[in-house]
Amino acid sequence: MNDKTARQKILDAAATLFYNDGITATGINTVTAKADVAKMSLYNNFSSKGELVDAYIAARHQEWLDLYQKRLEKTKTAKEAILAVFDAYQDHAEFAYEKGFRGCGLLNAAAEFPANSSGRNAVRQHKEQVEAIVAEHLNRLLKDSQRVSYIASQLSFLLEGSMARAGLEGSSRQLQLARHMAEDILDRECQHD
């Protein structure tokens, strides 16, 4: 027995389709067919496709935060907490995607949005939050706040760049390499501070 609400069925279907095929290429009829709900159910739960897209972005963000929290709970040091960010990206890449791994679903979505749209801003805020998480843990390792900011940006670029490459290759290998690079950076920084 499937006890998911119509809203959850719609959101799950949209998440799969938006990730696999893109937001623009996915029509409402395709979403309702995959969710196995009436079109009216969609509009009873979401006032528009735009609202459904916003819910997808928020759910995708929360999904990563939950993965990170699980990883964070197993850490004992600030260095491990920073590396847990990389591990959570790796976890996301290892999901059983219907049509294979295509990289970060949020960045894929952002590429379809106009420059100053609410969806694009939501993705930017997520990426800024990830960098802030890294900086928060770096503050426990390093004394110089300017160095914290610089290293947080460096690790963020490494993380996002490796995710983009991993998506292009359809493999999480680049994320694993980025994690090793991040560990090297952290080891060097801790020696100097």
Short mmCIF file of C-alpha atoms in Angstrom, two decimals:
data_model
loop_
_atom_site.label_atom_id
_atom_site.label_comp_id
_atom_site.label_asym_id
_atom_site.label_seq_id
_atom_site.Cartn_x
_atom_site.Cartn_y
_atom_site.Cartn_z
CA MET A 1 0.00 0.00 0.00
CA ASN A 2 1.37 3.40 -1.02
CA ASP A 3 0.59 5.92 1.70
CA LYS A 4 2.28 8.92 0.06
CA THR A 5 0.13 12.00 -0.27
CA ALA A 6 -0.71 13.31 -3.72
CA ARG A 7 1.60 16.26 -3.02
CA GLN A 8 4.51 13.95 -2.23
CA LYS A 9 3.84 11.78 -5.29
CA ILE A 10 3.85 14.90 -7.46
CA LEU A 11 7.02 16.25 -5.87
CA ASP A 12 8.80 12.89 -6.20
CA ALA A 13 7.77 12.58 -9.85
CA ALA A 14 8.80 16.15 -10.59
CA ALA A 15 12.17 15.63 -8.87
CA THR A 16 12.91 12.59 -11.01
CA LEU A 17 11.76 14.23 -14.24
CA PHE A 18 13.38 17.62 -13.60
CA TYR A 19 16.69 15.91 -12.81
CA ASN A 20 16.51 13.48 -15.74
CA ASP A 21 15.14 15.71 -18.46
CA GLY A 22 15.33 19.29 -17.23
CA ILE A 23 12.68 21.64 -15.92
CA THR A 24 11.82 23.33 -19.20
CA ALA A 25 11.52 20.02 -21.05
CA THR A 26 9.17 18.56 -18.43
CA GLY A 27 5.50 19.38 -18.84
CA ILE A 28 2.79 19.22 -16.22
CA ASN A 29 1.08 16.31 -18.00
CA THR A 30 4.31 14.30 -17.80
CA VAL A 31 4.57 15.02 -14.07
CA THR A 32 0.99 13.98 -13.33
CA ALA A 33 1.33 10.84 -15.45
CA LYS A 34 4.51 9.79 -13.64
CA ALA A 35 2.94 10.62 -10.26
CA ASP A 36 -0.19 8.73 -11.26
CA VAL A 37 -2.45 11.55 -10.09
CA ALA A 38 -5.09 13.68 -11.76
CA LYS A 39 -4.00 17.03 -13.16
CA MET A 40 -6.33 18.69 -10.67
CA SER A 41 -4.33 17.12 -7.84
CA LEU A 42 -1.30 19.02 -9.04
CA TYR A 43 -3.15 22.32 -9.01
CA ASN A 44 -4.72 21.54 -5.63
CA ASN A 45 -1.18 21.26 -4.23
CA PHE A 46 0.80 23.72 -6.34
CA SER A 47 -0.63 26.89 -7.82
CA SER A 48 1.68 26.72 -10.83
CA LYS A 49 4.62 24.89 -12.34
CA GLY A 50 6.77 27.66 -10.88
CA GLU A 51 5.59 26.80 -7.38
CA LEU A 52 6.33 23.12 -8.05
CA VAL A 53 9.83 24.07 -9.22
CA ASP A 54 10.36 26.13 -6.05
CA ALA A 55 9.28 23.14 -3.96
CA TYR A 56 11.69 20.92 -5.91
CA ILE A 57 14.58 23.31 -5.23
CA ALA A 58 13.73 23.48 -1.53
CA ALA A 59 13.38 19.69 -1.28
CA ARG A 60 16.67 19.11 -3.11
CA HIS A 61 18.40 21.54 -0.73
CA GLN A 62 16.91 19.82 2.31
CA GLU A 63 17.89 16.42 0.92
CA TRP A 64 21.55 17.51 0.86
CA LEU A 65 21.34 19.08 4.32
CA ASP A 66 19.98 15.79 5.66
CA LEU A 67 22.83 13.84 4.04
CA TYR A 68 25.33 16.29 5.51
CA GLN A 69 23.77 16.07 8.98
CA LYS A 70 24.11 12.28 8.93
CA ARG A 71 27.77 12.61 7.97
CA LEU A 72 28.35 15.38 10.52
CA GLU A 73 27.03 13.26 13.37
CA LYS A 74 29.91 10.82 12.82
CA THR A 75 32.65 13.47 13.01
CA LYS A 76 34.85 14.37 15.95
CA THR A 77 37.04 17.16 14.56
CA ALA A 78 36.60 20.33 12.52
CA LYS A 79 38.62 18.77 9.69
CA GLU A 80 36.31 15.75 9.62
CA ALA A 81 33.27 18.07 9.63
CA ILE A 82 34.63 19.90 6.57
CA LEU A 83 35.37 16.65 4.77
CA ALA A 84 31.83 15.52 5.63
CA VAL A 85 30.61 18.23 3.23
CA PHE A 86 32.51 16.48 0.44
CA ASP A 87 31.21 13.10 1.64
CA ALA A 88 27.61 14.34 1.53
CA TYR A 89 28.12 15.52 -2.08
CA GLN A 90 29.53 12.05 -2.80
CA ASP A 91 26.45 10.48 -1.19
CA HIS A 92 24.23 12.58 -3.44
CA ALA A 93 26.18 11.47 -6.49
CA GLU A 94 25.78 7.83 -5.51
CA PHE A 95 21.96 7.86 -5.57
CA ALA A 96 20.35 5.41 -7.99
CA TYR A 97 19.33 7.95 -10.60
CA GLU A 98 16.87 6.70 -13.20
CA LYS A 99 18.91 7.92 -16.18
CA GLY A 100 22.31 8.14 -14.49
CA PHE A 101 24.15 10.78 -12.52
CA ARG A 102 24.06 14.19 -14.21
CA GLY A 103 25.75 16.35 -11.58
CA CYS A 104 24.18 18.75 -9.15
CA GLY A 105 20.43 18.96 -9.66
CA LEU A 106 20.42 22.49 -8.28
CA LEU A 107 23.09 23.75 -10.68
CA ASN A 108 21.35 21.98 -13.55
CA ALA A 109 18.13 23.76 -12.58
CA ALA A 110 19.87 27.12 -12.13
CA ALA A 111 21.19 26.89 -15.69
CA GLU A 112 17.58 26.96 -16.91
CA PHE A 113 16.49 29.97 -14.83
CA PRO A 114 16.73 33.64 -15.83
CA ALA A 115 19.56 35.53 -14.13
CA ASN A 116 17.60 37.14 -11.29
CA SER A 117 14.84 34.59 -10.82
CA SER A 118 13.73 33.32 -7.43
CA GLY A 119 14.80 29.78 -8.36
CA ARG A 120 18.30 30.88 -9.30
CA ASN A 121 18.56 32.91 -6.10
CA ALA A 122 17.46 29.88 -4.07
CA VAL A 123 20.24 27.81 -5.65
CA ARG A 124 22.78 30.57 -4.98
CA GLN A 125 21.67 30.71 -1.33
CA HIS A 126 22.14 26.95 -1.02
CA LYS A 127 25.67 27.16 -2.42
CA GLU A 128 26.43 30.08 -0.09
CA GLN A 129 25.13 28.06 2.85
CA VAL A 130 27.43 25.16 1.95
CA GLU A 131 30.40 27.54 1.86
CA ALA A 132 29.31 29.06 5.19
CA ILE A 133 29.21 25.56 6.73
CA VAL A 134 32.79 25.02 5.57
CA ALA A 135 33.84 28.43 6.95
CA GLU A 136 32.16 27.71 10.28
CA HIS A 137 34.29 24.59 10.75
CA LEU A 138 37.42 26.32 9.43
CA ASN A 139 37.00 28.90 12.19
CA ARG A 140 37.69 26.07 14.63
CA LEU A 141 40.95 25.24 12.79
CA LEU A 142 42.40 28.60 11.76
CA LYS A 143 42.88 31.86 13.64
CA ASP A 144 43.06 34.30 10.73
CA SER A 145 39.53 35.22 9.57
CA GLN A 146 40.77 36.34 6.14
CA ARG A 147 42.48 32.97 5.69
CA VAL A 148 39.26 31.22 6.75
CA SER A 149 37.32 33.12 4.09
CA TYR A 150 39.94 32.38 1.42
CA ILE A 151 40.19 28.65 2.20
CA ALA A 152 36.38 28.34 2.44
CA SER A 153 36.11 29.84 -1.06
CA GLN A 154 38.89 27.58 -2.33
CA LEU A 155 37.23 24.45 -0.94
CA SER A 156 33.84 25.57 -2.25
CA PHE A 157 35.25 26.05 -5.76
CA LEU A 158 36.93 22.66 -5.53
CA LEU A 159 33.68 21.06 -4.39
CA GLU A 160 31.47 22.67 -7.03
CA GLY A 161 34.01 22.20 -9.83
CA SER A 162 34.40 18.53 -9.00
CA MET A 163 30.61 18.14 -8.92
CA ALA A 164 30.34 19.72 -12.37
CA ARG A 165 33.04 17.40 -13.75
CA ALA A 166 31.48 14.39 -12.03
CA GLY A 167 28.17 15.23 -13.68
CA LEU A 168 29.77 15.52 -17.10
CA GLU A 169 31.48 12.17 -16.64
CA GLY A 170 28.48 10.49 -15.00
CA SER A 171 30.77 9.28 -12.22
CA SER A 172 31.60 10.40 -8.71
CA ARG A 173 35.34 9.82 -9.22
CA GLN A 174 36.05 13.56 -9.43
CA LEU A 175 34.33 14.08 -6.07
CA GLN A 176 36.59 11.48 -4.49
CA LEU A 177 39.63 13.23 -5.93
CA ALA A 178 38.37 16.61 -4.70
CA ARG A 179 37.97 15.21 -1.20
CA HIS A 180 41.61 14.08 -1.21
CA MET A 181 42.69 17.52 -2.45
CA ALA A 182 40.63 19.18 0.28
CA GLU A 183 42.28 16.97 2.88
CA ASP A 184 45.71 18.00 1.58
CA ILE A 185 44.74 21.69 1.74
CA LEU A 186 43.47 21.31 5.30
CA ASP A 187 46.60 19.45 6.40
CA ARG A 188 48.81 22.22 4.94
CA GLU A 189 46.75 24.97 6.52
CA CYS A 190 46.81 23.32 9.94
CA GLN A 191 50.61 23.09 9.78
CA HIS A 192 50.91 26.84 9.18
CA ASP A 193 48.41 28.02 11.76
#
